[in-house]
């Protein structure tokens, strides 16, 4: 048996040891109910992963396996570990067993004695096993199926129903997920399968100690505006088992800030909380943490050393970052209502980004590499923010550490989504413990800029999604206030005074508070944030979008690329109408909606080869999604500084959704595994620090300059008119110099379309397309943007483009030299399942030659790339 022995705190002489810890990670045994199956399984892990690793089931994501393997989550499994205690049990005053995460409902037995129960996967559990642990032990976790437990809890709740009972049929999911504190999307979602896992999903270990034990350690940097000083509030919680109070000395050091503070503290027997306030010397020049694109992410190494008697010490190290965050809700001239935007270190910041969902149904598959890849892709697409959505999980520590390092601002939901929730005492107690421990775990991360109570539950109540009889509505509103306001909010405000809290998303913020926490119109454009979905309206018409203060969700679906779908399907599945295609689509009528939206501006694929049509349809859904989200996002970006008809001052655009949980159609811009969809390349361009945004209103063409550059910039704008039929621009116009101020969106160009076309050889809307870019000192500044004057399906002169490609290697990357025979639309470079990304993709090619780089994420070769490479542009699908 592999046991890791770790000394937590050492006597400097090496003789006396204060505490030690040994891990129970690694191989366990897993048993089905009635001993139906017995297999080894890894911890952290889950039953599904263990069955797969043992070859007892196929890939759970393959074809219809989510349905075939439903039995796994309906069984009650037992996890068993036999271990020898690697120390003399009698020498320790207290021995505890710590679970960082148990998924979800279990009874825990050590040597056949029940030591505790679990019912919340977001809680940390610690059990006193001093009197039970022996030299040789058997530890057992007897799980109860989450599905059965949820059904049982719902049935026991006899006073009134707590809807929704079950997810929509199209999701093929399980019922009553709101009755269990478990990843809410694990019972299925409109983009995800039902895999209600069982297992030990985080670290488990034993800690033995004498005298005292550090239970947790957390801190917050606080800025006092009036004195302009930073204070560091450090909190350490001890379990003191010595019978006498302990005198300790604490030394807090931050070497780079020349800080060394020494204090004396008394540790009182029992639970002892030590709070330290460290004033940072005003002369120490503290560099603040900034979001990506706005400055550095400077952090400082800090150590906190507790010196006890006899040379015993407890040492903690952490990174400290300094930044302030404010959520500004104040009146705006010319618009009733309140603003809703964030100031970081006193500077208003437009949030550009997306929404994060769990990166896999099986958390043990979410490796450090995968997190790195997804979060690097986030900043590579010029995003500065993600919302950790409330139907998933509080992410692992490494997720937040990476966000700290990369400058990704996190809007952190609590894990409640699209449902009403019970409020009986045991549920509330469980939630209190969850919220307390998560806030303590996460609050020292500068990346987290706001706590938010739930996803869409304010809207669900007010718009009565679940058809609650009117006379009962107050009851549910009272429950809502009890859970999110009196419970969660109270705990958050007590534990963390450094960042704002809102009860829901979308919410009206201060207006919701004023209206009893459930606003009359949670989707108001005049207050708070908004979620907006419209699949039937024409997404090229910006007038359908809400000119809201902040848009935290909006989006369109697409299919993942063929190379991703291929891994979980067989030949018979490769058509848009196959059972498989229907099965993977969890959003009612989703496949049809995509085609209908695409068909507004594009002809549908025409090949006679069915597999080819499938691939071309995938391509077209990605084109549609990318273009729709582009138009919508650009509308929000340019609405930043203006009030039109009383609406505007938009300060955030987080589209739905960043990543995928499996290989299926969804709103994501990153496919399962991390491959970039066309939308992600579009995001890289539309979220660029500086961007010209074009649009039309009543036959007049406008361009706004949108700048998140860190200083005001002098620039010019070039506007070109291209004929579809020619690689030479028909005409080109360069404006005089102008200045775009940092952090603004302003009008920089305006011309009626008829006069623009007349000027350019009397071109027509069908024959021509506009492109435009900003430059400074003749160098392009930011990406080239374009504007269609008609739908591509009406385009005149657009030809099939023959694009030749030469691939060469340059150090770690590959160069793709493209040459086209004609103007090409939505040029898509694809290297199948070779892992990596292009420097640009999905672009409009109006010039004969273009060079694009490929950055591989794993070693590959020119030969491999040549073999997998395929280029598609719009006319290839007809
Ligand atoms: C929003 C999200 C999710 C959902 C998405 C797409 O409501 O909060 O619940 O997946 O829309 O429907």
Tab-separated table of N, CA and C in Angstrom, residues 4-10 16-23 85-89 91-92 94-96 98 205-210 212-213:
chain	number	residue	atom	x	y	z
A	4	UNK	N	1.608	8.201	1.738
A	4	UNK	CA	2.466	9.375	1.701
A	4	UNK	C	2.503	9.983	3.094
A	5	UNK	N	3.667	10.053	3.610
A	5	UNK	CA	3.819	10.609	4.948
A	5	UNK	C	4.358	12.030	4.831
A	6	UNK	N	3.649	12.933	5.435
A	6	UNK	CA	4.022	14.328	5.274
A	6	UNK	C	4.088	15.024	6.616
A	7	UNK	N	5.182	15.606	6.881
A	7	UNK	CA	5.294	16.308	8.153
A	7	UNK	C	4.800	17.734	7.976
A	8	UNK	N	3.829	18.091	8.760
A	8	UNK	CA	3.241	19.415	8.607
A	8	UNK	C	4.025	20.487	9.315
A	9	UNK	N	4.458	20.162	10.493
A	9	UNK	CA	5.173	21.176	11.247
A	9	UNK	C	6.258	20.474	12.048
A	10	UNK	N	7.394	21.051	12.016
A	10	UNK	CA	8.541	20.373	12.596
A	10	UNK	C	9.123	21.161	13.748
A	16	UNK	N	10.650	16.830	18.242
A	16	UNK	CA	9.214	16.851	18.517
A	16	UNK	C	8.471	17.240	17.235
A	17	UNK	N	7.390	16.541	16.972
A	17	UNK	CA	6.599	16.865	15.789
A	17	UNK	C	5.213	17.266	16.252
A	18	UNK	N	4.734	18.410	15.735
A	18	UNK	CA	3.451	18.935	16.157
A	18	UNK	C	2.299	18.181	15.518
A	19	UNK	N	2.431	17.935	14.224
A	19	UNK	CA	1.348	17.219	13.550
A	19	UNK	C	1.889	16.529	12.306
A	20	UNK	N	1.173	15.542	11.861
A	20	UNK	CA	1.548	14.923	10.601
A	20	UNK	C	0.307	14.532	9.833
A	21	UNK	N	0.534	14.316	8.545
A	21	UNK	CA	-0.594	14.087	7.662
A	21	UNK	C	-0.247	12.957	6.722
A	22	UNK	N	-1.185	12.068	6.500
A	22	UNK	CA	-0.915	11.120	5.414
A	22	UNK	C	-2.121	10.952	4.527
A	23	UNK	N	-1.779	10.805	3.267
A	23	UNK	CA	-2.796	10.855	2.231
A	23	UNK	C	-3.474	9.508	2.051
A	85	UNK	N	-1.907	2.419	9.690
A	85	UNK	CA	-1.534	3.758	10.137
A	85	UNK	C	-0.011	3.819	10.293
A	86	UNK	N	0.628	4.755	9.595
A	86	UNK	CA	2.094	4.758	9.596
A	86	UNK	C	2.688	5.493	10.796
A	87	UNK	N	1.958	5.543	11.894
A	87	UNK	CA	2.507	6.159	13.098
A	87	UNK	C	1.837	5.505	14.300
A	88	UNK	N	2.387	5.776	15.442
A	88	UNK	CA	1.855	5.168	16.659
A	88	UNK	C	0.644	5.981	17.132
A	89	UNK	N	-0.521	5.409	16.969
A	89	UNK	CA	-1.777	6.088	17.254
A	89	UNK	C	-1.822	6.643	18.679
A	91	UNK	N	0.336	7.944	20.452
A	91	UNK	CA	1.185	9.113	20.728
A	91	UNK	C	0.517	10.440	20.379
A	92	UNK	N	-0.707	10.380	19.848
A	92	UNK	CA	-1.335	11.609	19.360
A	92	UNK	C	-2.604	11.939	20.118
A	94	UNK	N	-5.016	13.964	19.075
A	94	UNK	CA	-6.208	13.973	18.220
A	94	UNK	C	-5.853	13.537	16.799
A	95	UNK	N	-6.736	12.737	16.228
A	95	UNK	CA	-6.536	12.277	14.849
A	95	UNK	C	-7.834	12.538	14.084
A	96	UNK	N	-7.702	13.227	12.956
A	96	UNK	CA	-8.907	13.549	12.179
A	96	UNK	C	-8.795	13.023	10.748
A	98	UNK	N	-10.007	13.927	6.990
A	98	UNK	CA	-10.503	15.095	6.250
A	98	UNK	C	-10.851	14.706	4.811
A	205	UNK	N	-7.445	12.690	3.484
A	205	UNK	CA	-6.216	12.453	4.246
A	205	UNK	C	-6.514	12.371	5.736
A	206	UNK	N	-5.524	11.843	6.450
A	206	UNK	CA	-5.629	11.789	7.902
A	206	UNK	C	-4.602	12.754	8.481
A	207	UNK	N	-5.002	13.501	9.489
A	207	UNK	CA	-4.037	14.366	10.162
A	207	UNK	C	-4.063	14.051	11.661
A	208	UNK	N	-2.870	13.899	12.214
A	208	UNK	CA	-2.754	13.610	13.644
A	208	UNK	C	-1.987	14.755	14.282
A	209	UNK	N	-2.412	15.175	15.483
A	209	UNK	CA	-1.701	16.295	16.091
A	209	UNK	C	-1.753	16.274	17.608
A	210	UNK	N	-0.762	16.962	18.146
A	210	UNK	CA	-0.709	17.261	19.573
A	210	UNK	C	-0.756	18.774	19.714
A	212	UNK	N	-1.905	21.606	19.072
A	212	UNK	CA	-2.877	22.360	18.271
A	212	UNK	C	-2.736	22.028	16.791
A	213	UNK	N	-3.749	22.422	16.035
A	213	UNK	CA	-3.799	22.103	14.614
A	213	UNK	C	-4.401	23.285	13.870
